[in-house]
XYZ file of C-alpha atoms in Angstrom:
136
model
C 188.436 166.631 185.462
C 190.336 163.544 186.460
C 188.306 160.782 188.023
C 189.573 158.611 190.912
C 187.923 156.002 193.036
C 184.298 155.093 192.431
C 181.698 156.026 195.053
C 181.494 152.681 196.787
C 185.262 152.444 196.948
C 185.436 155.876 198.588
C 182.765 154.770 201.129
C 184.628 151.560 201.794
C 187.862 153.335 202.330
C 186.200 155.937 204.486
C 187.319 158.795 202.262
C 185.843 162.195 202.513
C 183.337 163.405 199.931
C 186.023 165.687 198.447
C 188.334 162.766 197.647
C 186.748 162.038 194.271
C 189.823 163.140 192.288
C 192.423 161.729 194.597
C 193.921 158.340 193.981
C 197.192 157.776 195.620
C 198.925 155.333 193.274
C 198.650 154.532 189.602
C 198.433 150.836 190.542
C 195.338 151.372 192.692
C 193.753 153.467 190.001
C 194.228 150.763 187.304
C 193.075 148.098 189.813
C 189.923 150.208 190.456
C 189.177 150.255 186.743
C 189.764 146.541 186.342
C 187.458 145.736 189.219
C 184.686 147.949 187.826
C 185.075 146.470 184.281
C 184.717 142.993 185.709
C 181.473 144.019 187.463
C 180.192 145.901 184.446
C 180.909 143.157 181.899
C 179.527 140.399 184.134
C 176.282 142.116 185.006
C 173.292 141.470 182.718
C 171.249 144.530 181.738
C 168.214 144.846 183.914
C 169.910 143.276 186.972
C 171.389 146.410 188.521
C 169.202 148.628 190.690
C 171.319 151.677 189.798
C 170.344 151.652 186.100
C 168.363 149.090 184.107
C 170.861 149.497 181.223
C 173.939 148.899 183.360
C 175.839 145.849 182.130
C 175.597 143.767 179.018
C 172.631 142.079 177.379
C 172.203 138.361 177.567
C 174.037 137.144 174.454
C 171.797 134.074 174.112
C 169.351 136.484 172.446
C 172.033 137.492 169.954
C 172.761 133.887 169.116
C 169.115 133.271 168.320
C 168.696 135.947 165.695
C 171.395 135.055 163.206
C 173.396 138.181 163.701
C 177.133 138.550 163.806
C 177.748 137.545 167.398
C 181.268 138.858 167.714
C 180.270 142.300 166.231
C 177.290 142.511 168.618
C 179.391 141.624 171.697
C 182.130 143.995 170.721
C 179.694 146.878 170.162
C 177.926 146.225 173.465
C 181.214 146.130 175.396
C 182.290 149.417 173.855
C 178.953 151.215 174.474
C 178.696 149.978 178.080
C 182.281 151.134 178.854
C 181.610 154.509 177.238
C 178.444 154.989 179.288
C 179.393 153.506 182.653
C 183.164 153.855 182.931
C 183.981 157.538 182.430
C 187.544 157.219 183.537
C 188.452 155.592 180.179
C 188.314 157.827 177.136
C 188.614 157.026 173.416
C 187.447 153.502 173.979
C 188.192 150.910 171.226
C 187.300 147.238 171.551
C 189.075 144.824 169.192
C 188.215 141.236 168.655
C 191.307 138.982 168.726
C 190.550 135.384 167.641
C 192.334 132.570 169.434
C 193.107 129.769 166.929
C 193.839 127.231 169.714
C 190.540 127.927 171.494
C 187.752 129.095 169.166
C 185.039 128.856 171.881
C 186.763 131.485 173.999
C 186.197 135.043 172.762
C 189.113 137.365 173.294
C 188.817 141.164 173.149
C 191.357 143.928 173.687
C 189.982 147.104 175.256
C 192.141 150.082 174.389
C 191.736 153.742 175.502
C 193.218 156.464 177.522
C 193.003 157.476 181.198
C 194.032 160.654 182.870
C 195.913 160.217 186.123
C 197.799 162.895 188.100
C 197.670 165.277 185.245
C 199.035 162.757 182.706
C 197.330 161.115 179.758
C 198.184 157.430 179.898
C 197.358 154.735 177.282
C 195.298 151.782 178.666
C 195.166 148.246 177.193
C 193.170 145.526 178.917
C 192.517 142.027 177.594
C 189.132 140.454 178.381
C 188.177 136.811 177.711
C 184.588 135.544 177.398
C 184.496 131.857 178.263
C 181.886 129.315 177.212
C 180.073 130.081 180.404
C 179.444 133.651 179.208
C 181.586 135.175 182.030
C 184.186 137.794 181.252
C 187.698 137.526 182.743
C 189.364 140.933 182.934
């Protein structure tokens, strides 16, 4: 089944309960995914009433236990998207180092979406700044 707007978007738009699969334009569909990823990646686990696991862990904990930070962040991004953004399938998160700015972590999110009966590749770049916030 194709997935369209998220519940809160349907409520905000005044859509009927049967409008789950209907998204008028591809642009609005992608925009909806971008907005949700920004919310998902910038929410710390335990801070969302909908689910205590929604979002990403505080990466200060990762820094303190001598693990591979980039691998931990990449794995957490991937698992959060797989769990909380069902419109994206075959999720792959790739770390892309930036030589000119090593303090900014750059990841490419790749996957597939299904819209209007078509399978469409998806590629989104996300940047984690020194403040820990993700820009989608």
